[in-house]
XYZ file of C-alpha atoms in Angstrom:
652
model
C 43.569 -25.098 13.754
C 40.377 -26.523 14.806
C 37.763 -24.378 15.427
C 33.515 -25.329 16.294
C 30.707 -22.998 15.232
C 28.565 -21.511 17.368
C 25.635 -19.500 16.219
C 26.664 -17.965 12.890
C 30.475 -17.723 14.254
C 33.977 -19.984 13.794
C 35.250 -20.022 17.400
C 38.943 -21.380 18.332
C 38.368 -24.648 19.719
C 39.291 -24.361 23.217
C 40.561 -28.173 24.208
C 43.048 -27.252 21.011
C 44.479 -24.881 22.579
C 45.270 -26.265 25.467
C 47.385 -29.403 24.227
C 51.061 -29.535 22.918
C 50.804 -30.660 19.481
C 51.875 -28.512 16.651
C 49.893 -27.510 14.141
C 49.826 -28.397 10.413
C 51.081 -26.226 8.045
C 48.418 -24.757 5.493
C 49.935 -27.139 2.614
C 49.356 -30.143 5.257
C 46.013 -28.528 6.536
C 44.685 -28.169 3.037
C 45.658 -31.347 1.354
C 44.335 -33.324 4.179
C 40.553 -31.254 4.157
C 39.726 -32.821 0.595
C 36.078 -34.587 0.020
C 34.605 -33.761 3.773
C 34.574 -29.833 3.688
C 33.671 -26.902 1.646
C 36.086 -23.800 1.981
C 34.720 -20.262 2.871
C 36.411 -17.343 3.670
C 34.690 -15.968 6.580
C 35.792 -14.690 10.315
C 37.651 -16.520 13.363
C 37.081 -15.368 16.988
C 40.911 -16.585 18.623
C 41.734 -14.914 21.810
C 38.984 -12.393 22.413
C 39.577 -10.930 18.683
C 37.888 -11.551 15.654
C 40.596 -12.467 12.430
C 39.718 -13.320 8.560
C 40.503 -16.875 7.629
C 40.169 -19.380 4.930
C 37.785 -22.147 6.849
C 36.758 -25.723 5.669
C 33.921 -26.412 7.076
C 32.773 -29.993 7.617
C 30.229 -31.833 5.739
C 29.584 -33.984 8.697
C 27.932 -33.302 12.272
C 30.908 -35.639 13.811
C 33.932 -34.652 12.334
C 35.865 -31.030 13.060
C 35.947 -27.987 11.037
C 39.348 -26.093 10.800
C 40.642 -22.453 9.734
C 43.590 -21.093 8.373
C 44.058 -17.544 9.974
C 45.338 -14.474 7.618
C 46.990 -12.037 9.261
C 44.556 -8.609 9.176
C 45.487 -6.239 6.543
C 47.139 -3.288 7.379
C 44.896 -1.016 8.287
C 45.680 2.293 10.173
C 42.053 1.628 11.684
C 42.336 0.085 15.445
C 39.929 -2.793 15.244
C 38.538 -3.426 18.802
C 38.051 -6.714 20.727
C 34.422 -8.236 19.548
C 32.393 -9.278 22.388
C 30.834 -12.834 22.274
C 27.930 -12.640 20.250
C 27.765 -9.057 19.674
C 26.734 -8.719 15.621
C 24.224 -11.894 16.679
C 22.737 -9.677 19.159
C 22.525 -6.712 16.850
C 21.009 -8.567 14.565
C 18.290 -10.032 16.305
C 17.417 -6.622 17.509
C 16.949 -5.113 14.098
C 15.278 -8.223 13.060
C 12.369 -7.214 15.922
C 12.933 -3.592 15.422
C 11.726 -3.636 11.553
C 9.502 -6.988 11.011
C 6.804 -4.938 11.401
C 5.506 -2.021 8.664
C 4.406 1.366 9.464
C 0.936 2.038 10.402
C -1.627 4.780 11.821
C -4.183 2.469 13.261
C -2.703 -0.474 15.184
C -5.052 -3.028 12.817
C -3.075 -1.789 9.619
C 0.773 -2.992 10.862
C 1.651 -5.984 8.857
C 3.981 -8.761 9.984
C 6.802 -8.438 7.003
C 8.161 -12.057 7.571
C 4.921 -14.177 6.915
C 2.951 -11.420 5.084
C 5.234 -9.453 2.431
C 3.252 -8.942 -0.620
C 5.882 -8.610 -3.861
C 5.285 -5.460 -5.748
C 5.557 -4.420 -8.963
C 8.669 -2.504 -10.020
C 9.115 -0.053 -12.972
C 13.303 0.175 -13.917
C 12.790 4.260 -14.954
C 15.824 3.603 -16.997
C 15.191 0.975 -18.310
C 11.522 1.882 -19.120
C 9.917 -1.460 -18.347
C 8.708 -3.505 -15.447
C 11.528 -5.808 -13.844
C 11.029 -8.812 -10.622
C 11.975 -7.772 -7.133
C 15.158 -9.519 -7.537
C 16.521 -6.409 -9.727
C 16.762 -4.316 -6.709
C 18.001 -6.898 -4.479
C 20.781 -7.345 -6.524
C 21.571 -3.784 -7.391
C 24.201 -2.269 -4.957
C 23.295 1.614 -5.544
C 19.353 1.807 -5.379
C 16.469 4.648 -5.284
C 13.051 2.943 -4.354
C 10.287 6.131 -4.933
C 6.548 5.882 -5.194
C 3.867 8.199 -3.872
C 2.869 8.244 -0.133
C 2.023 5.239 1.059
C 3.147 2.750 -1.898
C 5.081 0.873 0.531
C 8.532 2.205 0.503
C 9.431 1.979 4.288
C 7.972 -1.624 3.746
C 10.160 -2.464 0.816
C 12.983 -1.212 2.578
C 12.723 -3.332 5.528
C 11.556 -6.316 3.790
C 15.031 -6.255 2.297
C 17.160 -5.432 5.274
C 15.576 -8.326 6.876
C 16.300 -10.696 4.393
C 19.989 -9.028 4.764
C 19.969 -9.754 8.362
C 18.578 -13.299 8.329
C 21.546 -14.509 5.946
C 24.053 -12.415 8.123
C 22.869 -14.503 11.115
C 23.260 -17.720 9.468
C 26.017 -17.440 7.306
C 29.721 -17.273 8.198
C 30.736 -16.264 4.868
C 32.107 -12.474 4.885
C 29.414 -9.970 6.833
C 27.009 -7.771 5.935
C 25.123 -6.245 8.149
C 22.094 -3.790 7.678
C 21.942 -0.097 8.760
C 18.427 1.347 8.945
C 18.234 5.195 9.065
C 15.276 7.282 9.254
C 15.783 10.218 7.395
C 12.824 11.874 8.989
C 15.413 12.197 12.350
C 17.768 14.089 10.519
C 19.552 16.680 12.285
C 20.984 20.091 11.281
C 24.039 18.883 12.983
C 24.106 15.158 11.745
C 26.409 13.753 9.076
C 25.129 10.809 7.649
C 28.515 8.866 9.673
C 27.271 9.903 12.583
C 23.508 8.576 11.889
C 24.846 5.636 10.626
C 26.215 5.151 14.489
C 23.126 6.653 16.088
C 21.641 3.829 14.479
C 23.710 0.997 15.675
C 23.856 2.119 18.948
C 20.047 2.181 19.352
C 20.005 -1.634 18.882
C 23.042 -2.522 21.214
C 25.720 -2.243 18.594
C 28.089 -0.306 20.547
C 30.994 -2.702 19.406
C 29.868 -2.437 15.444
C 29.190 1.631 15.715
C 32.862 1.588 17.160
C 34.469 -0.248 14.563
C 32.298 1.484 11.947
C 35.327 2.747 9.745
C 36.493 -0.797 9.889
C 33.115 -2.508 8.285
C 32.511 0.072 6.249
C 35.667 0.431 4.200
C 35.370 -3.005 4.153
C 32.242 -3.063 2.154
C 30.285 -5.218 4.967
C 27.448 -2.582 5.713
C 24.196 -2.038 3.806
C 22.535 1.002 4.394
C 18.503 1.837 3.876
C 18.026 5.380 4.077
C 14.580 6.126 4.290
C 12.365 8.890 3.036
C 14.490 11.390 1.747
C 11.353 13.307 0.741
C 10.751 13.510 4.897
C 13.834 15.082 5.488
C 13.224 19.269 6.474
C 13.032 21.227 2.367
C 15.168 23.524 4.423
C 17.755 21.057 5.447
C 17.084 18.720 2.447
C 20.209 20.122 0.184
C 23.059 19.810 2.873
C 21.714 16.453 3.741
C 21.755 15.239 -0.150
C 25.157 16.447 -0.563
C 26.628 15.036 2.411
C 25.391 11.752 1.445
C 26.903 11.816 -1.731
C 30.120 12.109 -0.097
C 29.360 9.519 2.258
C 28.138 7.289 -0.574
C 31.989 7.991 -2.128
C 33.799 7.741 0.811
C 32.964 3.717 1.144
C 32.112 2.963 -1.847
C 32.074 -0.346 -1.532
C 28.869 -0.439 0.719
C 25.710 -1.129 -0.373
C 23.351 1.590 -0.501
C 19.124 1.577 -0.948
C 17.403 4.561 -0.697
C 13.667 5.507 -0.369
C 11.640 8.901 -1.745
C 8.783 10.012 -2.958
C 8.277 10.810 -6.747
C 8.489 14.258 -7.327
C 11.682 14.620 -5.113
C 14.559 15.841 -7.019
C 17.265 12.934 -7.679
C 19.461 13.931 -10.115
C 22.699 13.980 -7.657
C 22.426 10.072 -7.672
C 22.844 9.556 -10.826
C 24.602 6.320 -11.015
C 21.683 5.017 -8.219
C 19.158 2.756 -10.384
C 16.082 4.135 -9.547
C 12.906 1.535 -9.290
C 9.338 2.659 -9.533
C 6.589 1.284 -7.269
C 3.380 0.683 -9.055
C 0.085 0.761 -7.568
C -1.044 -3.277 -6.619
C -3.098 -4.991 -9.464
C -6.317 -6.916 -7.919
C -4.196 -10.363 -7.800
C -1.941 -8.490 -5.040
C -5.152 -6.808 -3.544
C -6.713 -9.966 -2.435
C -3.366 -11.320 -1.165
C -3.675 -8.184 1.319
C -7.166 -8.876 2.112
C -6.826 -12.429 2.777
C -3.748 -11.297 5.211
C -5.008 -8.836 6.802
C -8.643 -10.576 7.621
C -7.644 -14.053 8.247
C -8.807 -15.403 11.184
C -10.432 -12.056 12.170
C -13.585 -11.311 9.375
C -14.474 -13.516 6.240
C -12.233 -12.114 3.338
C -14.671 -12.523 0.603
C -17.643 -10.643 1.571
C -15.002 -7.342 1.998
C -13.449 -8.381 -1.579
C -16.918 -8.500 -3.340
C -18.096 -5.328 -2.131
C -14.808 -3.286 -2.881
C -14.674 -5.380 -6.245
C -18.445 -3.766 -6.846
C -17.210 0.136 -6.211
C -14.385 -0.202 -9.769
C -12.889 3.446 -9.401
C -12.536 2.719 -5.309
C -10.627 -0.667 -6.461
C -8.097 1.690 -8.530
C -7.551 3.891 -5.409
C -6.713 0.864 -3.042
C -3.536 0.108 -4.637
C -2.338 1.900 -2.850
C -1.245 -0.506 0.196
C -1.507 2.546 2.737
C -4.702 3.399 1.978
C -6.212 -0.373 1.239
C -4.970 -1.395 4.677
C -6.415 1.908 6.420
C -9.864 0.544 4.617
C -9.131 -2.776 5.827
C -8.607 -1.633 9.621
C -11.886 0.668 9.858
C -13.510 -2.709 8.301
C -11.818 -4.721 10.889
C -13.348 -1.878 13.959
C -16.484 -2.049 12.111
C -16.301 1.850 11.244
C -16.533 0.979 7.346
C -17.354 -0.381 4.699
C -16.211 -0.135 0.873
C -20.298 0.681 -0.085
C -19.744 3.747 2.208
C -17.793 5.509 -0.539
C -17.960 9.211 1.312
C -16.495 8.220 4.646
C -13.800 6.029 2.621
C -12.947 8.620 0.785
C -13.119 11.429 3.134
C -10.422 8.721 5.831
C -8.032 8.170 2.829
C -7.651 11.953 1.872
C -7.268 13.203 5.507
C -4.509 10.290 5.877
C -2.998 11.510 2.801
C -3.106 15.278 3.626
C -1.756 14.832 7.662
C -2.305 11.438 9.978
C 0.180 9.544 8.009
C 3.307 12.552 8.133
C 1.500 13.152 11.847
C 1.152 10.117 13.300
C 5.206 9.013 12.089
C 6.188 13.140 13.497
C 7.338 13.865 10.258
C 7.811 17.469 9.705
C 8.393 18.699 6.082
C 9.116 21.973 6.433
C 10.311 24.686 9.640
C 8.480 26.993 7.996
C 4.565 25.336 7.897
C 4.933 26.226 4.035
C 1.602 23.952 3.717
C -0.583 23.754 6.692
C -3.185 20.430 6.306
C -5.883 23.550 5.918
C -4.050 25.242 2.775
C -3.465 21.493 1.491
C -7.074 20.892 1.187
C -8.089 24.493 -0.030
C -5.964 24.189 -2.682
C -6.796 20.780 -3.589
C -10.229 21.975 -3.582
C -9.390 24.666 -6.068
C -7.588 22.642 -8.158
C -10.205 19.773 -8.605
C -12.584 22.604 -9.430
C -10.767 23.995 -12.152
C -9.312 21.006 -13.856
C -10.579 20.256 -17.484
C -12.807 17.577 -17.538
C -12.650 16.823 -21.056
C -8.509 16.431 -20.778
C -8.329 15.871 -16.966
C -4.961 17.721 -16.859
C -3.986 21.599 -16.155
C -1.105 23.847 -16.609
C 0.619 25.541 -13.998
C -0.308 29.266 -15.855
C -4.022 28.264 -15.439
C -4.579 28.176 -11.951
C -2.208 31.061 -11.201
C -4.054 33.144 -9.920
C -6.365 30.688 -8.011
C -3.129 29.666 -6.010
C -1.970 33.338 -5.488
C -5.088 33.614 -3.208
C -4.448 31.113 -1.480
C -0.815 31.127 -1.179
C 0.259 34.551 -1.910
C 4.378 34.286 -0.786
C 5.084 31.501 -3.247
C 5.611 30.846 -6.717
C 2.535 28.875 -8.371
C 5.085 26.360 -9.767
C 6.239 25.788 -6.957
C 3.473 25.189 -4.746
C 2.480 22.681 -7.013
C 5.541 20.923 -6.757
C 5.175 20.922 -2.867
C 1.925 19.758 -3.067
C 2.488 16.730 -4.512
C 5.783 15.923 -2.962
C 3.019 16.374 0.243
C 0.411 14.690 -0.659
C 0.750 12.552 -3.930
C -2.588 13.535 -4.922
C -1.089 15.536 -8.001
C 1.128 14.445 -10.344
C 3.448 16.239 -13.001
C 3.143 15.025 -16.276
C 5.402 14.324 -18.689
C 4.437 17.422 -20.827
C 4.668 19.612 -17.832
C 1.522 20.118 -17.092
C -0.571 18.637 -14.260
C -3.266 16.103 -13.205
C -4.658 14.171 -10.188
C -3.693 10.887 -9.565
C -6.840 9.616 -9.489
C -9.733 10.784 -10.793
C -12.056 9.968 -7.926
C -9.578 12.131 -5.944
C -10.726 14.672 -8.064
C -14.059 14.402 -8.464
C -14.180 13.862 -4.302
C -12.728 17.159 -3.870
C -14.757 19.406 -6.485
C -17.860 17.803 -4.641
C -16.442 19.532 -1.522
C -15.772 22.890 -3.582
C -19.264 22.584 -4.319
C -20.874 21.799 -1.097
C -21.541 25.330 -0.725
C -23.176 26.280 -3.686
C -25.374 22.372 -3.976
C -28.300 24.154 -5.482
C -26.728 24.965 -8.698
C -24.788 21.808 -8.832
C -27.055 19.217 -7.542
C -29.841 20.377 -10.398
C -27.230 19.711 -13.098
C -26.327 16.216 -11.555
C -29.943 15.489 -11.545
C -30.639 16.091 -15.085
C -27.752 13.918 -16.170
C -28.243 10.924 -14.608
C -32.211 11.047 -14.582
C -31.832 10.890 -18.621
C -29.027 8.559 -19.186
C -27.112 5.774 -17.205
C -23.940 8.495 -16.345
C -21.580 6.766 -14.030
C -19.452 10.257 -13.240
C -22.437 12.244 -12.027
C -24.058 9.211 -10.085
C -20.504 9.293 -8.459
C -20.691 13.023 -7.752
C -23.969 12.357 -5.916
C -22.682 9.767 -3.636
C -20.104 12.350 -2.438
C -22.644 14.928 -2.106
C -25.299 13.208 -0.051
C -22.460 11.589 1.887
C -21.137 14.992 2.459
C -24.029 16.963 3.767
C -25.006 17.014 7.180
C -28.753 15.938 6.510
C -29.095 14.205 2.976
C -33.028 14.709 3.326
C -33.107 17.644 0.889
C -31.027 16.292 -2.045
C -33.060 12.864 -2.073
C -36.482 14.395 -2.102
C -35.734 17.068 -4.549
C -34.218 14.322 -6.532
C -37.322 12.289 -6.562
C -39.622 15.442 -7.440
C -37.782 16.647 -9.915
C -37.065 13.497 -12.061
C -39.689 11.923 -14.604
C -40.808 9.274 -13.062
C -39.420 5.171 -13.158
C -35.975 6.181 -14.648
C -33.303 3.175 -14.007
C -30.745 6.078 -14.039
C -31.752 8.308 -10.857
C -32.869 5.068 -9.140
C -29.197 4.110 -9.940
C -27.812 7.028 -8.574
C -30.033 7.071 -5.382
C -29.686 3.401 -4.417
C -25.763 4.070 -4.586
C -25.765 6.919 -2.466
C -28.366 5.204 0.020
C -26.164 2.166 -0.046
C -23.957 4.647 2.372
C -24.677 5.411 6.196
C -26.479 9.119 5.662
C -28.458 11.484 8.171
C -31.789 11.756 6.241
C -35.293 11.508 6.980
C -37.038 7.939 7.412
C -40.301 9.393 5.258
C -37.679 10.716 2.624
C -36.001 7.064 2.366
C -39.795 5.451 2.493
C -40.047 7.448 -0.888
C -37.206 6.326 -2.224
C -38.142 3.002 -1.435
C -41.560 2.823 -3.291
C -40.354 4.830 -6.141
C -37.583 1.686 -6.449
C -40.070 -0.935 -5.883
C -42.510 0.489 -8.402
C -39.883 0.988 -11.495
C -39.026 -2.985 -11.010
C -42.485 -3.647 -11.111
C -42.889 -1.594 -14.523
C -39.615 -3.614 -15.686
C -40.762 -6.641 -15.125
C -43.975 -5.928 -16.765
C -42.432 -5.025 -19.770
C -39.997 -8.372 -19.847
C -41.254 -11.516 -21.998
C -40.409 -13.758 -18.889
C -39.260 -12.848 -15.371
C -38.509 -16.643 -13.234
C -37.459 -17.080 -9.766
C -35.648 -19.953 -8.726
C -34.566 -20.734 -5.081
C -32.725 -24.074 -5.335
C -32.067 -24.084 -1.283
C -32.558 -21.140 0.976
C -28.943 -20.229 0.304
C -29.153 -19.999 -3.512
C -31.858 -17.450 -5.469
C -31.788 -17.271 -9.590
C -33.937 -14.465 -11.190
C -34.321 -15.322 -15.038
C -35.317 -12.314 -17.365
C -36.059 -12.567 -20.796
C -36.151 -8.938 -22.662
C -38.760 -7.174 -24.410
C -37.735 -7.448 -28.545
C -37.248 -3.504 -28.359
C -33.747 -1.989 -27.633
C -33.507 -5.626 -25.745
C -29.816 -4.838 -24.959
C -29.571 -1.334 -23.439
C -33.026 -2.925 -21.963
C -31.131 -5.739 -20.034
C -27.900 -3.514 -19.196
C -30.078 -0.761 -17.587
C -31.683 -3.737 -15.383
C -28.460 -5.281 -14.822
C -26.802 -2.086 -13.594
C -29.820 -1.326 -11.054
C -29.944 -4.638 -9.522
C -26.162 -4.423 -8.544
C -27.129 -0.807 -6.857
C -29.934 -2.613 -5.321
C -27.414 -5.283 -3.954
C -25.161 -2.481 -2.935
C -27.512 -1.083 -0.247
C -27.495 -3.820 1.686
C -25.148 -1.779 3.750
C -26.825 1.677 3.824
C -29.170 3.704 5.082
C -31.903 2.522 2.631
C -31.631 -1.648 3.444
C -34.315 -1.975 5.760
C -36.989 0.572 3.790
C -35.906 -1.141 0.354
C -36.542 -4.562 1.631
C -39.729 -3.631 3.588
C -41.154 -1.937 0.065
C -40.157 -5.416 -1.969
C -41.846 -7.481 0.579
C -45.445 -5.463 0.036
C -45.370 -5.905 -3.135
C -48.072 -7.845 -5.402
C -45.335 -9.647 -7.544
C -43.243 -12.147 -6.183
C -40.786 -11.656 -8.535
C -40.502 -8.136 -6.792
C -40.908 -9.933 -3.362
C -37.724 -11.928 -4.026
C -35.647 -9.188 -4.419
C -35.446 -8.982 -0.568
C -33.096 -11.815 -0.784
C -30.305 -9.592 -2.473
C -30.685 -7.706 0.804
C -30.683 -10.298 3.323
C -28.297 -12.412 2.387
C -24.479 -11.815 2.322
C -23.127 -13.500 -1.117
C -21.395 -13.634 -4.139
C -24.481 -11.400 -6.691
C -23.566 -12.321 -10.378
C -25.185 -11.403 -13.400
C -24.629 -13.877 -16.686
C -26.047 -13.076 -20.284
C -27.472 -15.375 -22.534
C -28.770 -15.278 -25.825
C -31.824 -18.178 -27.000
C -32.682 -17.823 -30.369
C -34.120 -14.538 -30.984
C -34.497 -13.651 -27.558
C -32.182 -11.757 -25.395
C -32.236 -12.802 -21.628
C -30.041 -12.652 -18.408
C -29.806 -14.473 -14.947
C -28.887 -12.716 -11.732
C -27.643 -15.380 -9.174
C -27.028 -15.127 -5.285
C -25.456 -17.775 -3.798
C -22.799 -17.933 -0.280
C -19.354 -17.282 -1.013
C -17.421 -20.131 -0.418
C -14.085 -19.561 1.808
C -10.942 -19.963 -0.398
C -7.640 -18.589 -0.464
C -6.253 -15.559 -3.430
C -5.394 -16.403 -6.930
C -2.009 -17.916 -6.300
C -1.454 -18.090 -2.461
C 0.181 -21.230 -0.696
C -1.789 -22.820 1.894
C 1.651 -23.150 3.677
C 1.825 -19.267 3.446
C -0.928 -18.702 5.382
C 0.354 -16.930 8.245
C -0.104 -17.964 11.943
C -2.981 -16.610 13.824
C -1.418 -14.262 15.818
C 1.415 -13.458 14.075
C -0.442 -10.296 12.462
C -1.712 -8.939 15.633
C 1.659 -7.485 17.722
């Protein structure tokens, strides 16, 4: 019979049924249809009730479309009438409900259609990294990562690619079933979720005719976060949805958790890794999440200068919290403390807060006894092999958490937090070493005499990136910084690169200290670049416009390479504190200076560009050039000026 689509549905066509002519057989039907029509096997709506047929659909805007009806199988399942346009409806509804990701500041949500950024996925057992399309295609999936690797935004992304074909497609449905795992119930079956679910976007009919779809294979089902369902409820729950996994087994099934979350009982689930974004993926969220709100490049030089920060931030949770306190103006990547310091309390409570996830009845680990044992931990780990065993820091647990096995605490706090990791020899490490080293800074806050001396005496004689990082964390921590910068200057021989290094990083931060203290600072700076430059064979300047400066260097003939490395590393701190506390001293103290080599070192403060440093040998001479120039705007390694998304399309 003839039938017309509307929307993504075959409809009876209506004039048909009200003449008197009978209708072809299917032999007629289908030798006729040759040439003009492609065949599909999709669903009919004839007299209020939706029936599987065999339609050819038309190749041509002006000629009909027609359907063979099959009688329903038997089913002992009552199928009820379908209202017009009710699985449309549903579907637009989850398409709004989930096109946005998860967020605790407003300025982090992305907009998934026009803004998805691929990740990278590691098959665990397959043991190597496979393309996106490997879990699309995969009916029974586990998607785990630590917090905040974009699970929940995986998830969706895929539903709504689920739902856009459902809605434009009249081949056989599928139609996507988002559950939050986080809402579970002591009294909910994973059925009765499934329905909770429907029903919240208007899909009364589908929720009643679940059994129906289901059996059928036409649902897909993201269950998200089973690592945010109650530990004390988290067994029942994994066993009942094993038997609802079973029971309609012809579903599709994709499932999200945290590493570190048992998964054993789905086995025959292929479980896919998220890895942390390389810098090609970085920009690409930087350039989305600025555009047409800040300049992209300035942010992406300055978190491309702090290396170990650059490792943290992919992590798309915490790279887009950075982003959004850029966005308010709150931060900056230079202020490494206050980065730090926003990323670990979003990792410790806002981001299971903020989404009223509770992970235990119980308050087994308050956001307190996270950090104080995080504390103790980063403490005690070995810093020659970064990595502890659980029988080590026993008895530093048992103090803090005397009801619980040490083993196991561990185990809860990095299902948690993701700050720890179990290795695969069983013993244990941080994620990140900055994590780490962030936290034994605040174990040591209260004993900085001790600590800070030791810190002082490494970096004053050598160029030693760790402790230079360890005083950024401390001055940022402290309430007045005054102290620690003063003490540092007195104590250290004078015009070392390596504490002027260390200072100018931890001044390129916002700090409560004295204006005499940073004066100090200032001059000591202003006077080791004048002894450099005394001791160089050469030292040019060359301003080409007033938007371009070159400084040319050639090295002395003695230890000419750790020479030009130590001068190379100081003038990027220098750059750095454009930001800080130290910008306007610094640039005041160049400016008084006798040289005007010194005197153009201002620029690197003034002037918001891309700093580079080249090096270049001429015969027997070692040189380098530092360059400043305005950073052009361009888009990411490997982004589609068609992608860019629309202005406002970010901001909902």
């Amino acid at each position: 019979m003839p039938v017309e689509q509307q929307g993504s549905i075959f409809v009876v066509d209506q004039d048909w049924l009200r003449c008197d002519l009978p209708l072809p057989d299917p032999d007629e039907l289908g030798a006729a249809l040759t040439g003009r029509h492609k065949q599909i096997n999709g669903q009919v709506v004839f007299g209020g009730r939706e029936m599987p047929a065999l339609i050819f659909v038309s190749n041509e805007t002006d000629h009909c479309s027609y359907a063979i009806l099959h009688e329903p199988k038997e089913s002992h399942i009552e199928f009820a009438p379908r209202p017009f346009g009710a699985t449309e409806h549903y579907l637009a509804l989850f398409y709004s409900a989930y096109s946005f990701s998860e967020a605790i500041l407003p300025e982090q949500r992305c907009y998934l259609p026009a803004t998805f950024v691929e990740p990278t996925l590691y098959n665990r057992s397959l043991k190597k990294l496979v393309p996106l399309m490997h879990a699309k295609n995969a009916r029974r999936v586990i998607i785990s990562g630590s917090a905040g690797a974009g699970k929940t935004t995986l998830l969706r992304h895929l539903m709504l690619q689920i739902a856009r074909t459902s809605n434009s497609t009249a081949q056989q449905t599928n139609i996507p079933v988002y559950i939050a795992l986080r809402d579970w119930r002591k009294t909910d079956s994973f059925e009765l979720c499934a329905k909770r679910a429907l029903v919240d976007l208007k899909g009364d009919w589908l929720a009643d005719n679940f059994s129906y779809f289901a059996e059928r294979g036409e649902l897909t089902f993201a269950l998200d976060g089973i690592d945010e369902i109650s530990n004390d409820l988290r067994d029942t729950a994994t066993r009942d949805l094993r038997l609802f996994a079973k029971q309609y087994a012809n579903c599709s099934f994709f499932l999200s958790t945290r590493t570190g979350v048992e998964t054993r009982p789905f086995a025959e689930f292929t479980d896919f890794e998220l890895r942390p974004f390389n810098e090609a993926q970085v920009r690409e969220i930087i350039f989305h999440k600025l555009h047409g709100q800040r300049p992209w490049k300035p942010f992406w030089t300055r978190l491309a200068s702090e290396s170990y920060l650059l490792d943290l931030v992919g992590n798309p949770l915490l790279l887009t919290l950075l982003l959004a306190r850029y966005v308010r103006k709150e931060l900056s990547p230079h202020f490494i403390t206050e980065s730090i310091a926003a990323m670990m309390e979003a990792l410790v409570d806002e981001w299971d807060s903020v989404r009223g996830i509770v992970r235990s009845k119980n308050a087994e680990l308050s956001p307190a006894r996270k950090t104080n044992l995080l504390r103790i931990l980063a403490h005690h780990v070995d810093s020659s092999s970064g990595h502890f065993s659980t029988q080590e820091v026993a008895d530093k647990l048992r103090r803090v958490y005397p009801d619980e096995a040490p083993a196991t605490v561990l185990a809860l706090l990095e299902q948690h937090t993701s700050m720890i990791l179990r290795r695969d020899d069983g013993t244990w490490s941080f994620r990140h070493k900055l994590i780490q080293e962030f936290y034994t800074c605040l174990h040591w806050i209260d004993r900085l005499g001790s600590k800070f001396s030791e810190s002082i005496g490494r970096i004053s004689d050598s160029l030693d990136k760790k402790s230079s990082r360890m005083l950024r964390f401390m001055t940022g921590l402290s309430s007045d910084a005054s102290d620690i910068v003063a003490d540092a200057l007195n104590a250290a021989p004078p015009y070392r690169a390596g504490l002027a290094i260390g200072l100018c990083e931890s001044l390129s931060q916002r700090l409560t200290i004295d204006p005499n203290v940073v004066d100090g600072f200032a001059f000591y700076c202003r006077l080791l670049i004048e002894n450099i430059f005394a001791e160089a064979k050469s030292v040019e300047v060359q301003t080409e416009s007033s938007s371009v400066w070159r400084l040319i260097v050639t090295a002395p003939d003695v230890n000419s390479a750790e020479w030009i490395h130590s001068l190379s590393e100081l003038l990027e701190a220098i750059h750095k504190v454009r930001d800080g506390s130290a910008s306007q001293a610094l640039c005041k103290a160049f400016d008084e200076s006798p040289s005007k080599e010194t005197q153009s070192l201002s620029v690197m403060l003034t002037m918001d560009g891309e700093f580079q440093i080249s090096h270049e040998e001429e015969g027997a001479s070692n040189r380098f050039v530092a360059s400043l120039e305005p950073t052009l705007p361009e888009l990411p390694n490997g982004m589609d000026p068609d992608s860019i998304p629309q202005a406002d399309a970010t901001r909902h």
